[in-house]
JSON list of C-alpha atoms in Angstrom, two decimals:
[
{"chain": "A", "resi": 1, "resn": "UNK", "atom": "CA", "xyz": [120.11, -119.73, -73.67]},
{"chain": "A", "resi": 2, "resn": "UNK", "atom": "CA", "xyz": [119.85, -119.90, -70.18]},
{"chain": "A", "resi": 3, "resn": "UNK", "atom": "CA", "xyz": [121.53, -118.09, -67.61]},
{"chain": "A", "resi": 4, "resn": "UNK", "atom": "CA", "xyz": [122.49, -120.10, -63.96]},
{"chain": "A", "resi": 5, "resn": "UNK", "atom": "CA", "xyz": [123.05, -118.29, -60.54]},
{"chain": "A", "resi": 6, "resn": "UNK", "atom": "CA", "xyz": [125.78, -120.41, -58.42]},
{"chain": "A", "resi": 7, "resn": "UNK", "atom": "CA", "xyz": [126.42, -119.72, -54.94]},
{"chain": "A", "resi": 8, "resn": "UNK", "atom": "CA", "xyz": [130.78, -118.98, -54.73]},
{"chain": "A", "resi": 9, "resn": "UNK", "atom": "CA", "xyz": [132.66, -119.64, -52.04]},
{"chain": "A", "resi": 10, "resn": "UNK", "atom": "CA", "xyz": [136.10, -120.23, -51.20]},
{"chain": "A", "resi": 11, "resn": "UNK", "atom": "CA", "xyz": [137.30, -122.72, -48.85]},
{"chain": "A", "resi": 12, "resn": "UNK", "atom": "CA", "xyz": [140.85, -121.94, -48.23]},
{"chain": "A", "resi": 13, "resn": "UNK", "atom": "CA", "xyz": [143.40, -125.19, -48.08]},
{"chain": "A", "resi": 14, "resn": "UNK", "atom": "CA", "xyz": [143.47, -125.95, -44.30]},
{"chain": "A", "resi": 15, "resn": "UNK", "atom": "CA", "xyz": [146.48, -124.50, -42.47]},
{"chain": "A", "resi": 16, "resn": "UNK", "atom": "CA", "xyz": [148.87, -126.72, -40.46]},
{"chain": "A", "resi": 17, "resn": "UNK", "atom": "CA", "xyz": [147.61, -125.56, -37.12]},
{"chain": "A", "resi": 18, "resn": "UNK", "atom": "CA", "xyz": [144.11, -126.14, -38.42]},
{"chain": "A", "resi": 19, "resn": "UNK", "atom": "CA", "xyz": [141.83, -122.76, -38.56]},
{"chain": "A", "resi": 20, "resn": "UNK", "atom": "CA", "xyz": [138.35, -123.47, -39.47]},
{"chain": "A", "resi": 21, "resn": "UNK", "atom": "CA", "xyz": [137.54, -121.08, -41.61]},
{"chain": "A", "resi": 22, "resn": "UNK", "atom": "CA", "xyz": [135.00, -120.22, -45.01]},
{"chain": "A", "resi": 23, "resn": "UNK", "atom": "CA", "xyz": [135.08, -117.09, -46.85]},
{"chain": "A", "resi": 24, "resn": "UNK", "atom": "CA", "xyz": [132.46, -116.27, -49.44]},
{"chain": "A", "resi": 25, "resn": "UNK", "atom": "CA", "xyz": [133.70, -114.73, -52.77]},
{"chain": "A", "resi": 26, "resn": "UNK", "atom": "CA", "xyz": [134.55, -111.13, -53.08]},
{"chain": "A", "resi": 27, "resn": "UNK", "atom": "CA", "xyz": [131.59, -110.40, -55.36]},
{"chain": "A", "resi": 28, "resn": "UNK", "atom": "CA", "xyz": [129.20, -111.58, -52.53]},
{"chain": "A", "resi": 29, "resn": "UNK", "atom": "CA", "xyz": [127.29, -108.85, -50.69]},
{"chain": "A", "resi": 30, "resn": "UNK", "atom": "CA", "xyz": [125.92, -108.43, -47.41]},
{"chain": "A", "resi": 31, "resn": "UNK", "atom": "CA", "xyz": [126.87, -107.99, -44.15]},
{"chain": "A", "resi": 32, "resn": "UNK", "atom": "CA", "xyz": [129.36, -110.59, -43.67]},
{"chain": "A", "resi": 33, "resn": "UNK", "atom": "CA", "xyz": [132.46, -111.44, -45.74]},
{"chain": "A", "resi": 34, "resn": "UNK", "atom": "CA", "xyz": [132.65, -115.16, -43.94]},
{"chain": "A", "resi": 35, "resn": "UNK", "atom": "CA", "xyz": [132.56, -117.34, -40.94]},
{"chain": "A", "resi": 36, "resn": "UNK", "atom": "CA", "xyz": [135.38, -118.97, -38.41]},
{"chain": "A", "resi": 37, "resn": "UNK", "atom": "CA", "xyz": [135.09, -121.18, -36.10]},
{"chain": "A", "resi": 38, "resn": "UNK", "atom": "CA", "xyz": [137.75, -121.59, -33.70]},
{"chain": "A", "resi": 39, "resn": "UNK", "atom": "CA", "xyz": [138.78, -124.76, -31.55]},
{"chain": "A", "resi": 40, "resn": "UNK", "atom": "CA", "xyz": [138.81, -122.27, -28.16]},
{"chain": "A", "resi": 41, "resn": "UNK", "atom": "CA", "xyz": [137.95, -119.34, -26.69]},
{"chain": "A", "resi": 42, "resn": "UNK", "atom": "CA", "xyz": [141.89, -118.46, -26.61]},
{"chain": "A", "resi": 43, "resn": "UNK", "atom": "CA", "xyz": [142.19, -115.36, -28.98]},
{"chain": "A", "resi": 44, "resn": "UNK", "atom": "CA", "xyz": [146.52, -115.77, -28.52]},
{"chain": "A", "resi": 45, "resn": "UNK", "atom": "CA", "xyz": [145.93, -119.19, -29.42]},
{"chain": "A", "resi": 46, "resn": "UNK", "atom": "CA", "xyz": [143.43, -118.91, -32.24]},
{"chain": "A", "resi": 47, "resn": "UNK", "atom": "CA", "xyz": [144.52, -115.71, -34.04]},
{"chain": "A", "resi": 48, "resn": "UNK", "atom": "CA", "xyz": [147.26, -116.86, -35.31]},
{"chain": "A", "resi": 49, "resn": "UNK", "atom": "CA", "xyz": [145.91, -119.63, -37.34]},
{"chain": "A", "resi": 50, "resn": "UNK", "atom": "CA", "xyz": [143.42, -117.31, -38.71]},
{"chain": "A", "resi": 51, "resn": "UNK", "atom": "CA", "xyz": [145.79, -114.50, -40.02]},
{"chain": "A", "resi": 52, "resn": "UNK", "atom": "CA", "xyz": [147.94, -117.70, -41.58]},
{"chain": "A", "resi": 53, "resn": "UNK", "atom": "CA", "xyz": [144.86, -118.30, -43.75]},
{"chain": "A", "resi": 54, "resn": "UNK", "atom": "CA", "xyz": [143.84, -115.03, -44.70]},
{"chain": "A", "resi": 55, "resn": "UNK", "atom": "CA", "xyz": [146.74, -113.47, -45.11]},
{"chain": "A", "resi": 56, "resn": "UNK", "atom": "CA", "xyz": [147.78, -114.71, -48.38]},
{"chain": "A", "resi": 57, "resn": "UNK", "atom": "CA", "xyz": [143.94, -114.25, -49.60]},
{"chain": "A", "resi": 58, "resn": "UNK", "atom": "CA", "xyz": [143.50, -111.03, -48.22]},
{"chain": "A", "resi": 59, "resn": "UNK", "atom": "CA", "xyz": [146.71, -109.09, -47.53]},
{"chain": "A", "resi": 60, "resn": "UNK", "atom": "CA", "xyz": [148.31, -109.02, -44.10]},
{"chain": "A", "resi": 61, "resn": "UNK", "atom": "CA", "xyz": [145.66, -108.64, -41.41]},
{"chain": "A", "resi": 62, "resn": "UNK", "atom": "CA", "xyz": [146.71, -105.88, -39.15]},
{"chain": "A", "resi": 63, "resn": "UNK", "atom": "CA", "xyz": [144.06, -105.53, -36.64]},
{"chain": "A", "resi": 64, "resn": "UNK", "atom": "CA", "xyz": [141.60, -107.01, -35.00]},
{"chain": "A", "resi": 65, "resn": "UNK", "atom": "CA", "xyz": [138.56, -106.34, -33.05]},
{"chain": "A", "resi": 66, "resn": "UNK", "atom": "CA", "xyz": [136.20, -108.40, -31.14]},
{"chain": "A", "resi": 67, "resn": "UNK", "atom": "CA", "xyz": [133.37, -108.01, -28.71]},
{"chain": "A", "resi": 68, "resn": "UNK", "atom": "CA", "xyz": [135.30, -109.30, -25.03]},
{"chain": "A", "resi": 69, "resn": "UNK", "atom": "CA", "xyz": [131.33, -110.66, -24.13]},
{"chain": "A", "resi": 70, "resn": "UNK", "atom": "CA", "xyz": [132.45, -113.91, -25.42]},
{"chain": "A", "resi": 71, "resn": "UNK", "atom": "CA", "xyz": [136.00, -114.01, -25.20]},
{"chain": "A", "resi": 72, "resn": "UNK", "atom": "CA", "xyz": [137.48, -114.56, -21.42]},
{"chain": "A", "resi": 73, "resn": "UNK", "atom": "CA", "xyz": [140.71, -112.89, -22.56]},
{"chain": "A", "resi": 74, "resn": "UNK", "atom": "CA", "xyz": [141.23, -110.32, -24.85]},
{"chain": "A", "resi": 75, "resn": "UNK", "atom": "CA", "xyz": [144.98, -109.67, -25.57]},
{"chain": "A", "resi": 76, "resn": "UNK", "atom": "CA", "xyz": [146.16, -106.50, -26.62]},
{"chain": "A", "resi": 77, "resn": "UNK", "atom": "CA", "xyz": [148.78, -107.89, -29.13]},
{"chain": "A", "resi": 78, "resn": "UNK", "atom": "CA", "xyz": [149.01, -111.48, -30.38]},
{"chain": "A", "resi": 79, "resn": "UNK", "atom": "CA", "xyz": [152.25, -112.54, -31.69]},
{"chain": "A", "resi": 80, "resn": "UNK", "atom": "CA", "xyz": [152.61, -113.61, -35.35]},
{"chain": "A", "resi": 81, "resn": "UNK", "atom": "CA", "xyz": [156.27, -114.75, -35.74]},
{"chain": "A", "resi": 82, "resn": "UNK", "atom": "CA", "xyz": [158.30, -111.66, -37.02]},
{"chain": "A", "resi": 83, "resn": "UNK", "atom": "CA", "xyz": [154.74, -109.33, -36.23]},
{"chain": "A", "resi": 84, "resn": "UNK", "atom": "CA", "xyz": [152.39, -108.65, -34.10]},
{"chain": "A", "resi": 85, "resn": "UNK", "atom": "CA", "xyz": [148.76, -108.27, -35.17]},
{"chain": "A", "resi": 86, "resn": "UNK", "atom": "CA", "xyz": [146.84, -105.84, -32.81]},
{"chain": "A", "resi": 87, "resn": "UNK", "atom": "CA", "xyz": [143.83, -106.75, -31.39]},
{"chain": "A", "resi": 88, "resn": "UNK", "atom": "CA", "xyz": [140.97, -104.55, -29.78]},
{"chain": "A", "resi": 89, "resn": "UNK", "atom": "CA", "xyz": [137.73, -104.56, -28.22]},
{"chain": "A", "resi": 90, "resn": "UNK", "atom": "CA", "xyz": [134.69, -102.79, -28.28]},
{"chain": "A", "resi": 91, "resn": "UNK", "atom": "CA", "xyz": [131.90, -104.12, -25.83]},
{"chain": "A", "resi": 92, "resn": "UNK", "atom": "CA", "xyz": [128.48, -102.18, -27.62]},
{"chain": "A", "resi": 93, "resn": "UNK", "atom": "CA", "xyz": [129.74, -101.60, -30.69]},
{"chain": "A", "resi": 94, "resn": "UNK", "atom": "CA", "xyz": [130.57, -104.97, -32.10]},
{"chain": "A", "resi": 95, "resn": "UNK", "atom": "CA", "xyz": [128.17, -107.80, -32.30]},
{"chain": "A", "resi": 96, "resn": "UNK", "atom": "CA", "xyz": [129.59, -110.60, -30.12]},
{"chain": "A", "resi": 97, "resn": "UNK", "atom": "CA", "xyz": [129.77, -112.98, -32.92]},
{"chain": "A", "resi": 98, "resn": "UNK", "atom": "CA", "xyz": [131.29, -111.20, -34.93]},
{"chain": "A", "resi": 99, "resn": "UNK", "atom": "CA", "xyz": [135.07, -110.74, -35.87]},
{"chain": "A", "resi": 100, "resn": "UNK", "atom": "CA", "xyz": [136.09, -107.22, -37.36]},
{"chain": "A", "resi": 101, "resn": "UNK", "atom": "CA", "xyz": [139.56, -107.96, -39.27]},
{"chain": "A", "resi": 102, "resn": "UNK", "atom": "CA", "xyz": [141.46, -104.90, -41.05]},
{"chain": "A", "resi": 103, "resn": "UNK", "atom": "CA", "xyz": [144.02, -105.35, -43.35]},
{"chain": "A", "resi": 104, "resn": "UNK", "atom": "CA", "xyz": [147.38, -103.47, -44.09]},
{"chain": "A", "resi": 105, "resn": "UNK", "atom": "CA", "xyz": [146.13, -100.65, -47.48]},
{"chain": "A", "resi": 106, "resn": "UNK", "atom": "CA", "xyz": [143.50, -103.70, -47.99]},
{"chain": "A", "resi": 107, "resn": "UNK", "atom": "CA", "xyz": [140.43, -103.41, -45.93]},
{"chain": "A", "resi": 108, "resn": "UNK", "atom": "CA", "xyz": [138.23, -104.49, -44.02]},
{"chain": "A", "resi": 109, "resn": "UNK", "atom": "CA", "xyz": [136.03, -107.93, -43.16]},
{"chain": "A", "resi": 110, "resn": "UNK", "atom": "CA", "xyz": [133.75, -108.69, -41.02]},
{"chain": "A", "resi": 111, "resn": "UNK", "atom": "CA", "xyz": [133.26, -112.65, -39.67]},
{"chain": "A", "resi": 112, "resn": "UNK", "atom": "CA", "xyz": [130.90, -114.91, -38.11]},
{"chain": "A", "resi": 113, "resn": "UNK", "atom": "CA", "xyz": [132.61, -116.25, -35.16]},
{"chain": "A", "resi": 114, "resn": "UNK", "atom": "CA", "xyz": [130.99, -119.37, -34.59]},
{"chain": "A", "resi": 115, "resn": "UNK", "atom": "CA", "xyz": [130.66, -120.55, -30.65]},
{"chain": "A", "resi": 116, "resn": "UNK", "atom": "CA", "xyz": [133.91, -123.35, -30.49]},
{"chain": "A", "resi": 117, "resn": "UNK", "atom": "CA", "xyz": [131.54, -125.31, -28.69]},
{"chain": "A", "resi": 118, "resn": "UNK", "atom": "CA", "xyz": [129.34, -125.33, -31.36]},
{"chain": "A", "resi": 119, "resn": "UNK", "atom": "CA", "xyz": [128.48, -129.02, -33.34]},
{"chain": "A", "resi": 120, "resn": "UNK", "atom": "CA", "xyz": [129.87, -130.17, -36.58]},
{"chain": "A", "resi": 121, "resn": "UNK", "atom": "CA", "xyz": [126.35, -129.74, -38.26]},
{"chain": "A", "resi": 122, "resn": "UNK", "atom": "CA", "xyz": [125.47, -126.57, -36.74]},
{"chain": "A", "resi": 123, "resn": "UNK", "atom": "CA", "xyz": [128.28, -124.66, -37.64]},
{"chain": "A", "resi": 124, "resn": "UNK", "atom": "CA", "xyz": [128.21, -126.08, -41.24]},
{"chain": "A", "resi": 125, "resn": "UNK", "atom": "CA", "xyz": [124.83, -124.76, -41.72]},
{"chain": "A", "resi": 126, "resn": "UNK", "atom": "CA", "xyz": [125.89, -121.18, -40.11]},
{"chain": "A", "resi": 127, "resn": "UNK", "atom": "CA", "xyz": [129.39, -121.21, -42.53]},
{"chain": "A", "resi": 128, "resn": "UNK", "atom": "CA", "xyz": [126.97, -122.08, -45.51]},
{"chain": "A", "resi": 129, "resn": "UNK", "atom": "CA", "xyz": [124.74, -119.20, -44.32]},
{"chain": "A", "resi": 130, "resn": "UNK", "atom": "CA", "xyz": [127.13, -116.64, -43.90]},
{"chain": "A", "resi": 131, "resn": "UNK", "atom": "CA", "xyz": [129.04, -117.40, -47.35]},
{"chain": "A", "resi": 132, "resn": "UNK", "atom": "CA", "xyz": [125.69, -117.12, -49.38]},
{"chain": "A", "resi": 133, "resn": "UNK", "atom": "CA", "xyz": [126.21, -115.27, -52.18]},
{"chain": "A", "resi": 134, "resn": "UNK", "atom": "CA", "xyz": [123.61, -112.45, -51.19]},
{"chain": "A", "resi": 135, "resn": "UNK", "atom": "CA", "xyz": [124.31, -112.74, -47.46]},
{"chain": "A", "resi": 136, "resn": "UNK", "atom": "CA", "xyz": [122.47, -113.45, -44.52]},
{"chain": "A", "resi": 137, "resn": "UNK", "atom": "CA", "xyz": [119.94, -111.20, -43.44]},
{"chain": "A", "resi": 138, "resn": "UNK", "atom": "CA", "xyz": [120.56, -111.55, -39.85]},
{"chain": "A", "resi": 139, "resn": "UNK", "atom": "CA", "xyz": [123.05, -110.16, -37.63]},
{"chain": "A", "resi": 140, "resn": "UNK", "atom": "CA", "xyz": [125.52, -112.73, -36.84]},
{"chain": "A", "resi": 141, "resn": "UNK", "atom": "CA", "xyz": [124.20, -113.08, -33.15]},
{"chain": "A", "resi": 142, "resn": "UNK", "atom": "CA", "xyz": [120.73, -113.45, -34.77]},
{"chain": "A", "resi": 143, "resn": "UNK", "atom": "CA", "xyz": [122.33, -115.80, -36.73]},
{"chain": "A", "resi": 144, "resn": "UNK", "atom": "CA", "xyz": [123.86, -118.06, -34.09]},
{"chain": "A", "resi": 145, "resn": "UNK", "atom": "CA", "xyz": [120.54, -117.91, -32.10]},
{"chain": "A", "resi": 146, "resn": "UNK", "atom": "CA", "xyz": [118.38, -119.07, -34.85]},
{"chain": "A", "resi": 147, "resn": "UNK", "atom": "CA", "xyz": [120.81, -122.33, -35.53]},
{"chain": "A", "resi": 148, "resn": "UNK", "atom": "CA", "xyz": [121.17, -123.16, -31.99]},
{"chain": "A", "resi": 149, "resn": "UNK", "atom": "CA", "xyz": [117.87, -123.14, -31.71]},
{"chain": "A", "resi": 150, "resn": "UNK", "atom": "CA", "xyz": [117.34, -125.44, -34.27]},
{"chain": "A", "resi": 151, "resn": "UNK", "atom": "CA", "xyz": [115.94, -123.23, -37.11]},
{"chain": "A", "resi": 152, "resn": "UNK", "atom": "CA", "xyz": [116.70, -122.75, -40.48]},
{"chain": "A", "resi": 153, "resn": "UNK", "atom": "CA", "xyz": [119.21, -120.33, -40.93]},
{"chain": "A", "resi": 154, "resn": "UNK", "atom": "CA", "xyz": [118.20, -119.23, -44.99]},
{"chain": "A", "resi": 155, "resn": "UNK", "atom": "CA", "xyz": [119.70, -116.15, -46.66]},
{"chain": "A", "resi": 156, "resn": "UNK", "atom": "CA", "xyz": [116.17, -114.63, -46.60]},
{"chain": "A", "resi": 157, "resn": "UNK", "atom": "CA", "xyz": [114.81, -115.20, -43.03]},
{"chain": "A", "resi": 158, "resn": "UNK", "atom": "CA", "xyz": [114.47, -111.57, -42.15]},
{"chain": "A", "resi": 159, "resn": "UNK", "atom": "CA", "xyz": [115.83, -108.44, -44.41]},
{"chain": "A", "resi": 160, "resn": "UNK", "atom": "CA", "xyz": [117.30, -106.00, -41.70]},
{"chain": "A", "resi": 161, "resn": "UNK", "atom": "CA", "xyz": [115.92, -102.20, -41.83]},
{"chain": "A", "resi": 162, "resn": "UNK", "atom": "CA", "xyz": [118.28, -99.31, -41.97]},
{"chain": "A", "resi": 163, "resn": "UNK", "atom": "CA", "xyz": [118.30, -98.60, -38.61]},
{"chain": "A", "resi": 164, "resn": "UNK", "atom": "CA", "xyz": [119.78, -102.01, -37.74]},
{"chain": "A", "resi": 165, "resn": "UNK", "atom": "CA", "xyz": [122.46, -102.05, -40.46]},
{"chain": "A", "resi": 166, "resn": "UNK", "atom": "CA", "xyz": [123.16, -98.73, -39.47]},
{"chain": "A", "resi": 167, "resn": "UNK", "atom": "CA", "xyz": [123.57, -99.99, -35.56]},
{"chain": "A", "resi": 168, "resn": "UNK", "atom": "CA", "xyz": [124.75, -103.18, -36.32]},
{"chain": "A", "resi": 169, "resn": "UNK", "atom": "CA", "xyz": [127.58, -101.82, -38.18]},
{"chain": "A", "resi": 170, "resn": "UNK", "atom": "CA", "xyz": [128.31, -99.39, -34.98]},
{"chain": "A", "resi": 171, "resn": "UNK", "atom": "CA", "xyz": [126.80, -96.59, -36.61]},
{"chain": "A", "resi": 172, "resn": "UNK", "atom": "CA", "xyz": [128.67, -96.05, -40.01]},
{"chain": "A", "resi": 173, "resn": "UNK", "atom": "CA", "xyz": [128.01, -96.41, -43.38]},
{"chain": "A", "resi": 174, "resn": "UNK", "atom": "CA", "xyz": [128.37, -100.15, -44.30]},
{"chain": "A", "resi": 175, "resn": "UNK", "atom": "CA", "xyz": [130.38, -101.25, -46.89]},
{"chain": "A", "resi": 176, "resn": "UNK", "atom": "CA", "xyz": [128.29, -104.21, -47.50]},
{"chain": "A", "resi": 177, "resn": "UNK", "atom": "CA", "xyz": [124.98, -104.27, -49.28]},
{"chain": "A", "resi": 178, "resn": "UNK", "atom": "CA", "xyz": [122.08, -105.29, -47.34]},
{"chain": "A", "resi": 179, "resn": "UNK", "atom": "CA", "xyz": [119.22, -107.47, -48.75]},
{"chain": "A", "resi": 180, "resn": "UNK", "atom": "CA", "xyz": [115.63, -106.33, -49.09]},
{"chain": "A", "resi": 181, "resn": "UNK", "atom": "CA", "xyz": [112.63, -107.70, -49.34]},
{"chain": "A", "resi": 182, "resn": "UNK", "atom": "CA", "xyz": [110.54, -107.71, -52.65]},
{"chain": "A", "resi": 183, "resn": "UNK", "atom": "CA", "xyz": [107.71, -104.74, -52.33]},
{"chain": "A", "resi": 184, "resn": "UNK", "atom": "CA", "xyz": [110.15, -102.12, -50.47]}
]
């Protein structure tokens, strides 16, 4: 009898206003919990699309927080029909591609934000990477750099060391596992 490893993820049914979105399963590990890709750099316009799709996955997202390097405008409070979902920034804290989402008594998740710009194939290859099952290795900026430059963008490309988990995750304890490398 042979035992199989398969890689989970969940692709959640499109919403109506379209969020691109991929979400690895909640056994995964690593630093990431998914990736999005949004149509703009409009966080008003592109929030609430996300929260429509993760809500009913993950509980009701309360806040967000994003690195205002690659956003143009970062809004305070984006309205979400009846609610309002708060939204933050912090500028050295936060990896720029990244998207820190907490959730009401839920949790929190961190997400690739992939550049809207960003090609079809590129960002399927970066959505595939940050939804493996062990997680990416890189930081998600690290991440983005390597696909836009045109290199693979593998699970084990480069195991981070403590000292850049513990920075990359703005100097706390992670809640996600981080890979290492056979031998250490």
């Amino acid at each position: 009898m042979t035992a199989t490893a398969t890689s989970l993820r969940i692709t959640p049914p499109p919403s109506p206003s379209g969020a691109r979105v991929e979400l690895k399963s909640p056994t995964g590990q690593g630093l990431l919990d998914g990736a999005w890709w949004p149509r703009s750099r409009d966080l008003t316009a592109e929030l609430p699309a996300l929260a429509e799709v993760l809500d009913p996955l993950w509980g009701r997202v309360t806040r967000v927080a994003v690195n205002p390097m690659l956003w143009p405008v970062v809004p305070r409070k984006v309205p979400l029909g009846h609610r309002v979902l708060n939204v933050g920034w912090f500028a050295a804290e936060l990896d720029p591609h990244k998207l820190l989402l907490l959730g009401y008594g839920t949790g929190r998740w961190d997400l690739l934000v992939i550049p809207p710009e960003t090609d079809a194939a590129t960002a399927a290859r970066l959505m595939s990477a940050a939804c493996a099952v062990d997680g990416p290795a890189l930081t998600a900026t690290d991440l983005v750099a390597a696909a836009l430059a045109g290199h693979d963008v593998a699970v084990q490309d480069r195991p981070q060391s403590a000292q850049e988990s513990w920075e990359y995750e703005g100097g706390a304890t992670s809640m996600h596992a981080v890979p290492r490398a056979a031998g250490r």
